[in-house]
XYZ file of C-alpha atoms in Angstrom:
610
model
C -50.369 -7.661 -1.709
C -51.662 -10.032 0.978
C -49.643 -13.216 1.329
C -51.566 -16.264 2.617
C -49.600 -17.838 5.423
C -51.381 -21.160 5.208
C -50.074 -22.222 1.831
C -46.690 -23.528 0.772
C -46.810 -21.051 -2.094
C -47.282 -18.120 0.327
C -44.325 -19.190 2.470
C -42.146 -19.541 -0.604
C -43.045 -16.063 -1.782
C -42.188 -14.665 1.653
C -38.886 -16.450 1.812
C -38.025 -15.051 -1.587
C -39.061 -11.577 -0.377
C -36.781 -11.888 2.659
C -33.866 -13.012 0.528
C -34.404 -9.965 -1.787
C -34.636 -7.624 1.198
C -31.282 -8.793 2.372
C -29.809 -6.798 -0.571
C -31.436 -3.596 0.618
C -30.833 -1.216 3.460
C -30.775 -2.349 7.098
C -34.197 -0.824 7.638
C -35.634 -3.744 5.626
C -34.642 -6.174 8.390
C -37.035 -4.645 10.958
C -39.905 -4.273 8.481
C -39.493 -7.820 7.224
C -39.560 -9.159 10.840
C -42.724 -7.125 11.504
C -44.330 -8.681 8.422
C -43.471 -12.163 9.600
C -45.095 -11.530 12.993
C -48.126 -9.965 11.368
C -48.703 -12.936 9.091
C -48.335 -15.428 11.948
C -45.156 -17.078 10.629
C -43.094 -16.279 13.638
C -42.833 -19.917 14.672
C -41.809 -21.147 11.231
C -38.190 -22.223 11.608
C -37.232 -21.634 7.984
C -38.740 -18.106 8.085
C -36.960 -17.390 11.406
C -33.621 -18.429 9.925
C -34.173 -16.072 6.964
C -34.941 -13.110 9.285
C -32.002 -14.042 11.498
C -29.725 -14.030 8.505
C -31.131 -10.694 7.378
C -30.310 -9.088 10.743
C -26.807 -10.484 10.712
C -26.120 -9.307 7.121
C -27.366 -5.832 8.049
C -25.024 -5.911 11.081
C -27.875 -5.481 13.496
C -26.191 -7.936 15.890
C -28.204 -6.861 18.951
C -31.510 -7.637 17.201
C -30.029 -10.859 15.800
C -29.091 -12.034 19.263
C -32.556 -11.158 20.652
C -34.308 -13.092 17.878
C -31.861 -16.016 18.292
C -32.586 -16.193 22.055
C -36.374 -16.121 21.410
C -36.307 -19.008 18.976
C -37.965 -22.117 20.561
C -36.244 -24.411 18.142
C -32.842 -24.030 16.443
C -31.420 -26.323 13.872
C -27.981 -26.452 12.315
C -28.952 -23.734 9.819
C -29.790 -21.388 12.703
C -26.436 -21.873 14.371
C -24.591 -21.645 10.993
C -26.392 -18.441 10.163
C -24.974 -16.760 13.246
C -21.485 -18.321 13.091
C -20.879 -17.713 9.443
C -22.717 -14.363 9.423
C -20.434 -12.956 12.087
C -17.381 -13.853 10.017
C -18.725 -12.638 6.741
C -20.080 -9.349 8.019
C -17.544 -8.495 10.664
C -17.816 -8.674 14.407
C -19.817 -5.862 15.967
C -22.121 -4.849 18.765
C -21.928 -6.975 21.911
C -19.821 -9.663 20.118
C -16.843 -7.265 20.005
C -16.405 -7.480 23.747
C -16.609 -11.268 23.966
C -13.593 -13.592 23.618
C -13.977 -15.393 20.288
C -17.798 -15.257 20.113
C -18.047 -18.021 17.519
C -16.346 -20.504 19.758
C -18.855 -19.579 22.471
C -21.721 -20.131 20.012
C -20.198 -23.471 18.976
C -20.087 -24.617 22.646
C -23.702 -23.713 23.122
C -24.540 -25.514 19.909
C -22.894 -28.796 21.191
C -24.669 -28.415 24.543
C -27.926 -28.134 22.688
C -27.113 -31.474 21.034
C -27.128 -29.993 17.514
C -24.577 -31.804 15.330
C -22.239 -29.482 13.374
C -21.767 -29.878 9.626
C -19.162 -28.787 7.097
C -20.503 -25.251 6.949
C -20.165 -24.966 10.766
C -16.482 -25.975 10.739
C -15.767 -23.809 7.719
C -17.190 -20.708 9.471
C -15.361 -21.506 12.721
C -12.048 -21.912 10.989
C -12.509 -18.723 9.036
C -13.208 -16.877 12.305
C -9.929 -18.211 13.685
C -8.182 -16.574 10.644
C -9.939 -13.264 11.285
C -9.079 -13.290 14.996
C -5.635 -14.798 14.452
C -6.534 -17.554 17.036
C -4.057 -20.271 16.164
C -4.655 -22.337 19.261
C -8.428 -22.543 18.788
C -7.881 -23.376 15.058
C -5.618 -26.296 15.988
C -8.201 -27.577 18.406
C -10.933 -27.348 15.742
C -8.662 -29.240 13.329
C -8.420 -32.070 15.923
C -12.157 -32.141 16.331
C -12.595 -32.185 12.541
C -10.379 -35.265 12.318
C -12.188 -36.895 15.260
C -15.700 -36.573 13.744
C -14.452 -37.578 10.258
C -14.747 -34.256 8.379
C -11.016 -34.230 7.572
C -11.693 -36.178 4.379
C -14.270 -33.578 3.193
C -12.875 -31.269 0.488
C -14.977 -28.332 1.706
C -13.807 -28.533 5.365
C -10.279 -29.615 4.293
C -9.965 -26.408 2.147
C -10.884 -24.326 5.216
C -8.232 -26.142 7.299
C -5.501 -25.590 4.704
C -6.600 -21.957 4.330
C -6.504 -21.489 8.090
C -2.888 -22.743 8.423
C -1.830 -20.813 5.243
C -3.071 -17.473 6.455
C -1.548 -17.981 9.857
C 1.852 -18.511 8.185
C 1.971 -22.263 9.057
C 2.510 -23.486 5.498
C 4.127 -26.752 6.558
C 1.017 -27.658 8.624
C -1.097 -26.661 5.625
C 0.814 -29.063 3.415
C 0.363 -31.936 5.977
C -3.391 -31.231 6.177
C -3.524 -31.160 2.364
C -1.773 -34.517 2.173
C -4.337 -36.167 4.466
C -7.217 -35.456 2.078
C -7.602 -38.315 -0.370
C -10.083 -36.868 -2.818
C -9.138 -33.330 -3.864
C -11.055 -30.952 -6.061
C -9.834 -27.892 -7.945
C -10.768 -25.548 -5.083
C -8.541 -27.482 -2.628
C -5.613 -27.392 -5.139
C -6.097 -23.645 -5.538
C -6.158 -23.119 -1.781
C -2.926 -25.088 -1.384
C -1.301 -23.184 -4.263
C -2.371 -19.835 -2.785
C -0.895 -20.945 0.563
C 2.568 -20.865 -0.955
C 1.870 -17.625 -2.843
C 0.582 -15.967 0.356
C 3.740 -16.929 2.205
C 6.047 -15.790 -0.636
C 7.137 -19.328 -1.551
C 7.071 -19.234 -5.313
C 8.930 -22.512 -5.763
C 6.308 -24.354 -3.675
C 3.505 -22.753 -5.729
C 5.095 -24.042 -8.957
C 5.514 -27.525 -7.444
C 1.751 -27.621 -6.474
C 0.813 -26.486 -9.929
C 2.908 -29.288 -11.476
C 1.305 -31.862 -9.224
C -2.222 -30.698 -9.989
C -1.424 -30.930 -13.700
C -0.349 -34.572 -13.143
C -3.648 -35.203 -11.355
C -5.532 -33.989 -14.391
C -6.568 -30.584 -13.161
C -6.140 -27.933 -15.866
C -6.619 -25.014 -13.511
C -8.859 -21.957 -13.716
C -8.483 -18.157 -13.614
C -7.771 -18.175 -9.875
C -5.043 -20.757 -10.380
C -3.128 -18.696 -12.948
C -3.770 -15.398 -11.137
C -2.178 -16.928 -7.999
C 0.773 -18.280 -10.069
C 1.396 -14.868 -11.540
C 1.223 -13.332 -8.083
C 4.201 -15.521 -7.072
C 6.211 -13.724 -9.796
C 5.524 -10.228 -8.431
C 9.085 -9.483 -7.422
C 12.230 -8.480 -9.217
C 14.107 -11.377 -10.853
C 11.100 -13.595 -11.561
C 10.319 -12.058 -14.966
C 11.502 -15.145 -16.909
C 9.254 -17.484 -14.930
C 6.409 -15.010 -15.531
C 7.035 -15.118 -19.217
C 6.844 -18.967 -19.216
C 3.532 -18.852 -17.397
C 2.357 -16.268 -19.912
C 3.211 -18.723 -22.729
C 1.136 -21.428 -21.021
C -1.740 -18.995 -20.598
C -1.764 -18.238 -24.320
C -1.647 -21.969 -25.101
C -4.677 -22.571 -22.909
C -6.499 -19.310 -23.923
C -6.575 -17.916 -20.352
C -4.916 -14.730 -21.563
C -8.346 -13.605 -22.702
C -9.700 -13.685 -19.133
C -9.877 -10.230 -17.522
C -8.651 -11.408 -14.132
C -5.693 -13.304 -15.473
C -4.773 -10.553 -17.965
C -4.836 -7.970 -15.128
C -2.504 -10.252 -13.139
C -0.235 -10.375 -16.138
C -0.075 -6.591 -16.361
C 0.735 -6.414 -12.654
C 3.404 -9.120 -12.919
C 5.233 -7.390 -15.789
C 4.927 -3.962 -14.045
C 6.409 -5.387 -10.835
C 9.330 -6.739 -12.834
C 10.148 -3.341 -14.384
C 8.840 -4.500 -17.779
C 6.335 -1.702 -18.505
C 6.552 -2.229 -22.243
C 5.263 -5.814 -21.912
C 2.700 -4.786 -19.289
C 1.266 -2.100 -21.618
C 1.281 -4.558 -24.579
C -0.862 -6.975 -22.553
C -3.228 -4.210 -21.618
C -3.555 -2.968 -25.180
C -4.253 -6.519 -26.479
C -6.987 -7.231 -23.920
C -10.255 -7.723 -25.846
C -12.246 -6.436 -22.872
C -10.967 -4.298 -19.952
C -12.373 -3.231 -16.627
C -11.383 -0.640 -14.027
C -9.030 -3.088 -12.389
C -7.058 -3.581 -15.625
C -6.591 0.174 -16.095
C -5.785 0.771 -12.463
C -3.158 -1.992 -12.445
C -1.293 -0.385 -15.358
C -1.649 3.117 -13.894
C -0.261 1.842 -10.558
C 2.582 0.175 -12.413
C 3.576 3.463 -14.121
C 3.354 5.227 -10.759
C 5.615 2.644 -9.023
C 8.186 3.016 -11.814
C 8.030 6.822 -11.434
C 6.750 7.307 -14.959
C 4.193 9.908 -13.877
C 3.532 11.471 -17.277
C 2.473 8.147 -18.797
C 0.319 7.336 -15.732
C -1.559 10.635 -16.114
C -1.858 10.142 -19.879
C -3.295 6.590 -19.375
C -5.726 8.008 -16.737
C -7.054 10.412 -19.342
C -7.480 7.591 -21.875
C -9.357 5.601 -19.268
C -11.852 8.448 -18.961
C -12.245 8.801 -22.708
C -13.152 5.105 -22.960
C -15.841 5.471 -20.292
C -14.263 3.431 -17.489
C -14.909 4.661 -13.945
C -11.827 4.983 -11.741
C -11.822 3.810 -8.138
C -10.073 4.916 -4.947
C -6.765 3.151 -5.853
C -6.789 4.746 -9.293
C -7.049 8.257 -7.995
C -4.461 7.596 -5.227
C -1.958 6.375 -7.824
C -2.591 9.258 -10.239
C -2.254 11.806 -7.417
C 1.125 10.257 -6.482
C 2.197 10.469 -10.104
C 1.162 14.159 -10.373
C 3.256 14.845 -7.250
C 6.263 13.085 -8.724
C 6.254 15.055 -11.964
C 5.165 18.269 -10.159
C 2.322 18.493 -12.645
C 0.238 21.314 -11.080
C -2.149 21.621 -13.998
C -2.711 17.832 -14.223
C -3.264 17.706 -10.498
C -5.945 20.348 -10.616
C -7.753 18.375 -13.325
C -7.544 15.141 -11.326
C -8.784 17.017 -8.275
C -11.826 18.211 -10.255
C -12.485 14.694 -11.470
C -12.479 13.135 -7.988
C -14.758 15.858 -6.713
C -17.184 15.172 -9.586
C -17.201 11.443 -8.774
C -17.602 12.006 -5.017
C -14.190 10.588 -3.886
C -13.405 13.633 -1.687
C -14.881 11.767 1.311
C -12.090 9.099 1.148
C -9.361 9.861 3.668
C -6.689 8.174 1.586
C -7.599 10.437 -1.374
C -7.263 13.579 0.789
C -3.933 12.415 2.088
C -2.803 11.923 -1.495
C -4.011 15.410 -2.372
C -2.036 16.995 0.484
C 1.199 15.172 -0.572
C 0.729 15.955 -4.295
C 0.008 19.682 -3.734
C 2.995 19.920 -1.435
C 5.311 18.328 -4.019
C 3.985 20.766 -6.597
C 4.800 23.701 -4.241
C 1.113 24.619 -3.767
C 1.274 24.958 0.006
C -2.016 26.962 0.253
C -3.900 24.218 -1.618
C -2.340 21.559 0.589
C -3.366 23.397 3.759
C -6.867 23.899 2.403
C -7.245 20.171 1.763
C -5.972 19.500 5.313
C -8.440 21.977 6.814
C -11.406 20.278 5.059
C -10.691 16.875 6.797
C -12.964 16.490 9.785
C -11.001 13.828 11.539
C -7.407 13.631 10.238
C -5.444 10.486 11.125
C -1.739 9.958 11.592
C -1.152 9.673 7.857
C -2.917 13.008 7.318
C -0.820 14.837 9.928
C 2.367 13.204 8.639
C 1.529 14.260 5.038
C 1.030 17.899 5.862
C 4.079 18.017 8.241
C 6.372 16.542 5.549
C 4.764 18.738 2.856
C 5.497 21.971 4.851
C 9.088 20.794 5.525
C 9.528 20.069 1.803
C 8.275 23.561 0.875
C 10.627 25.345 3.282
C 8.061 26.139 6.039
C 9.993 24.408 8.779
C 8.579 26.274 11.801
C 5.044 25.699 10.539
C 5.783 22.026 10.227
C 7.055 21.945 13.832
C 3.926 23.776 15.085
C 1.667 21.264 13.354
C 3.642 18.401 14.865
C 3.077 19.880 18.341
C -0.597 20.334 17.533
C -0.846 16.712 16.503
C 0.709 15.638 19.849
C -1.855 17.858 21.728
C -4.629 15.892 20.017
C -3.295 12.669 21.503
C -2.174 11.173 18.202
C 0.859 8.897 18.698
C 3.516 9.622 16.061
C 5.328 6.836 14.244
C 8.875 6.787 12.747
C 7.690 8.495 9.540
C 6.079 11.434 11.447
C 9.343 11.838 13.413
C 11.270 11.672 10.197
C 9.216 14.584 8.863
C 9.719 16.808 11.913
C 13.455 15.937 12.030
C 13.772 16.877 8.376
C 12.033 20.196 9.070
C 14.415 20.927 11.949
C 17.386 19.953 9.769
C 16.471 22.255 6.827
C 15.491 25.081 9.147
C 18.623 24.910 11.308
C 16.530 24.275 14.457
C 19.251 22.330 16.275
C 17.779 22.298 19.783
C 14.360 21.368 18.561
C 15.769 18.606 16.403
C 17.689 17.114 19.333
C 14.526 17.416 21.527
C 12.441 15.474 19.001
C 15.134 12.841 18.521
C 15.288 12.269 22.283
C 11.459 12.232 22.424
C 11.363 9.580 19.685
C 13.975 7.290 21.258
C 13.221 7.770 24.979
C 9.595 8.952 25.063
C 8.100 6.713 22.374
C 10.722 3.915 22.410
C 11.143 4.090 18.607
C 14.558 2.662 17.440
C 16.049 5.159 14.941
C 16.927 3.836 11.510
C 19.496 5.077 9.032
C 17.145 7.826 7.753
C 16.612 9.306 11.187
C 20.382 9.193 11.849
C 21.046 10.874 8.437
C 18.628 13.719 9.430
C 20.401 14.118 12.757
C 23.871 14.163 11.080
C 22.641 16.765 8.643
C 21.131 18.809 11.497
C 24.211 18.946 13.724
C 26.503 19.139 10.725
C 24.823 22.315 9.429
C 25.250 23.792 12.901
C 29.014 23.208 12.646
C 29.218 20.394 15.155
C 31.338 18.252 12.826
C 33.102 16.109 15.487
C 29.702 15.083 17.005
C 28.324 14.447 13.509
C 31.361 12.234 12.723
C 30.851 10.174 15.866
C 27.209 9.666 14.911
C 28.149 8.722 11.380
C 30.043 5.728 12.736
C 26.879 4.260 14.112
C 25.101 4.278 10.743
C 25.165 0.808 9.026
C 27.594 1.009 6.093
C 25.144 -0.643 3.724
C 22.638 2.151 4.346
C 25.051 5.065 5.051
C 25.574 6.650 1.598
C 23.047 9.393 2.278
C 24.496 10.034 5.741
C 27.982 10.179 4.144
C 26.779 12.770 1.675
C 25.190 14.932 4.362
C 28.394 14.890 6.362
C 30.593 15.695 3.320
C 28.314 18.708 2.560
C 28.711 19.928 6.130
C 32.481 19.595 5.952
C 32.561 21.536 2.706
C 30.263 24.265 4.073
C 32.342 24.778 7.232
C 35.737 24.359 5.458
C 37.007 21.160 7.153
C 38.530 19.026 4.386
C 40.659 17.061 6.976
C 37.591 15.517 8.563
C 36.085 14.803 5.196
C 39.218 12.848 4.214
C 38.997 10.832 7.456
C 35.429 10.040 6.623
C 36.516 8.857 3.190
C 38.893 6.363 4.819
C 36.239 5.347 7.328
C 33.663 4.633 4.648
C 35.432 2.277 2.218
C 33.032 3.333 -0.546
C 30.505 6.181 -0.431
C 28.492 4.348 -3.170
C 26.578 7.323 -4.576
C 28.140 9.370 -7.487
C 27.041 12.623 -5.790
C 29.330 11.884 -2.781
C 32.264 11.335 -5.083
C 31.425 14.614 -6.752
C 31.289 16.420 -3.381
C 34.761 15.128 -2.469
C 36.056 16.009 -5.933
C 34.802 19.568 -5.694
C 36.276 19.909 -2.225
C 39.706 18.842 -3.518
C 39.340 21.204 -6.430
C 38.725 24.134 -4.071
C 42.092 23.325 -2.439
C 43.855 22.917 -5.777
C 44.579 19.199 -5.161
C 44.120 18.176 -8.802
C 45.617 14.748 -8.349
C 43.024 13.908 -5.769
C 40.344 15.350 -8.009
C 41.468 12.929 -10.768
C 41.527 10.052 -8.260
C 37.942 10.821 -7.120
C 36.702 11.024 -10.658
C 38.362 7.664 -11.511
C 36.797 6.054 -8.397
C 33.411 7.419 -9.343
C 33.753 6.055 -12.906
C 34.926 2.602 -11.698
C 32.669 2.164 -8.709
C 29.334 3.718 -9.753
C 26.930 3.432 -12.528
C 26.699 6.281 -15.045
C 25.485 9.374 -13.221
C 22.178 10.740 -14.556
C 22.590 14.447 -15.146
C 20.524 16.732 -12.978
C 17.908 18.869 -14.753
C 15.485 21.615 -13.965
C 12.126 22.256 -15.493
C 9.350 24.836 -15.659
C 5.734 24.147 -16.504
C 4.088 26.566 -18.973
C 0.531 25.932 -20.308
C 0.551 22.346 -19.063
C 3.857 21.474 -20.817
C 7.123 20.821 -18.931
C 10.242 22.419 -20.458
C 13.337 20.426 -19.309
C 16.882 21.780 -19.156
C 20.272 20.234 -18.282
C 23.640 21.972 -17.903
C 24.788 23.565 -21.199
C 21.668 22.252 -22.903
C 20.997 23.559 -26.405
C 18.399 20.982 -27.502
C 15.420 23.230 -26.717
C 13.918 24.745 -29.906
C 14.136 28.225 -28.280
C 17.616 27.739 -26.855
C 19.167 30.610 -28.834
C 16.623 33.092 -27.468
C 17.018 31.682 -23.969
C 20.779 32.076 -23.918
C 20.472 35.624 -25.264
C 18.091 36.418 -22.379
C 20.398 34.774 -19.809
C 23.323 36.807 -21.104
C 21.319 39.998 -20.945
C 20.289 39.239 -17.308
C 23.888 38.482 -16.277
C 25.207 41.716 -17.854
C 22.422 43.726 -16.143
C 23.153 42.110 -12.790
C 26.880 42.724 -13.098
C 26.301 46.454 -13.949
C 23.964 46.810 -11.025
C 26.514 45.214 -8.703
C 29.344 47.472 -9.864
C 27.098 50.489 -9.424
C 26.177 49.505 -5.845
C 29.762 48.572 -4.961
C 31.056 51.978 -6.120
C 28.535 53.801 -3.936
C 29.552 51.902 -0.765
C 33.263 52.189 -1.632
C 33.819 48.541 -2.263
C 35.924 47.106 -5.061
C 34.079 44.603 -7.124
C 35.484 41.068 -7.190
């Protein structure tokens, strides 16, 4: 359809077309620009600004700069389009190589005698947040005050947001106090400043003040307030906010209700979180994912997988975070059949291209003992990152393939990928379980001297376990002294196991005196068993009493086997299983058969059975 360039109606139709094309692919930018030239509207400033914005939104920064330089006239909209567009769409092209490109554009703007407006300062301050340029942000704040924009709510909100996201909450509060007329957006920005910097009491104070000023709040206000309660111990405050939400009917809002689910889940109150989810009149993918993530964080993998299935049945589409959380839950419960079903779903929805999903698959398959599947997932990744390499290395170590884990670690180094402390923890764990003492010491030295990574208690625990298994108990004891006592219970347990394995109760007793309290019940049990092997029953009774007085009730260990998608759980001397009678008959039969075979073999080699 031919658009007449000479009429106001034709120009309006073209501007509308350019705005619509901004939602389409980047190819539309070039074709729209060609149409503008063809129709002779290339000198129309409003049209040029639209095309310029289209180039920036499509991240065609080179073409945007070329058009910007060719413009004979530029108004404040032209400059704002470039300044705000770079922030909103990310820095790219030639602007990546320049030092704070928006400040450079702003200087050019002032030299061209174009007066900035509130949108200009808003975009500049947001760019300072993106680039973490505190000094430029402070200078901009000074200029804002000099030209009189500090009283403007729109610019003032940007100033407060800048200081908040740079961690300067006191400066944010001072800037907030200088603004005489405050709207709800400004109050929300100030409230979020305290939430962002983990200052819950300050957030509650701001909420109280805004109530006194007559502002009721909106969904963002209450979502931010609930975010300030997302840590253990703030559940009571969260319940009070929940009561206020019900009173003001904000509990029906999807965003606020999802924040409620998250708050209860973070405070270990899964029952209340699930109750909020079930009572939501309308849900979205975020609501379901929040609850699934909550189950996963509380290690309730079965319920997470069950809720994931219900989400599908109710026709809600999962996102990347949903799949990542469910994969983690499948790994925790070692649910191989559930994992395969989730894997099929993510393939169906096209999520196999996400690197985070592939990393989750590798970890989940490893925890389920499916090494071949984990390696297959790893081999399908074109460009594995550090997390990918770490996942497969830790997975192989977990499944008892220690030498393969070491080989992959060396391969990762050959590709020029710099390992972090978690990658080193994985390879040290592999060396520890595989008895690769020299390799373990080599990697520990490489971590501390080559990559300048300070070892934490987990690395030291691995090293103690490594040299303890090799029988170097004196060296392991010296290393144990360097582990912080508040984080040394695992190291203590590793050392006690080494002492028991190599028959050195004396050093274990010294360790008991050195560590005033081993903290974990398993460590008391190890000491008790060691005393029992020596016949020191008084010490056994003392250890058992210490364990009872100093530790919480020990959860019994259990084993399980998955058959037809159902996990059968067993604890020691368990008779709760419906087939327990048949199971114990079979165990007795196997023991008798094994004993007869041993006697038969022992008689043939002239050995007396024990």
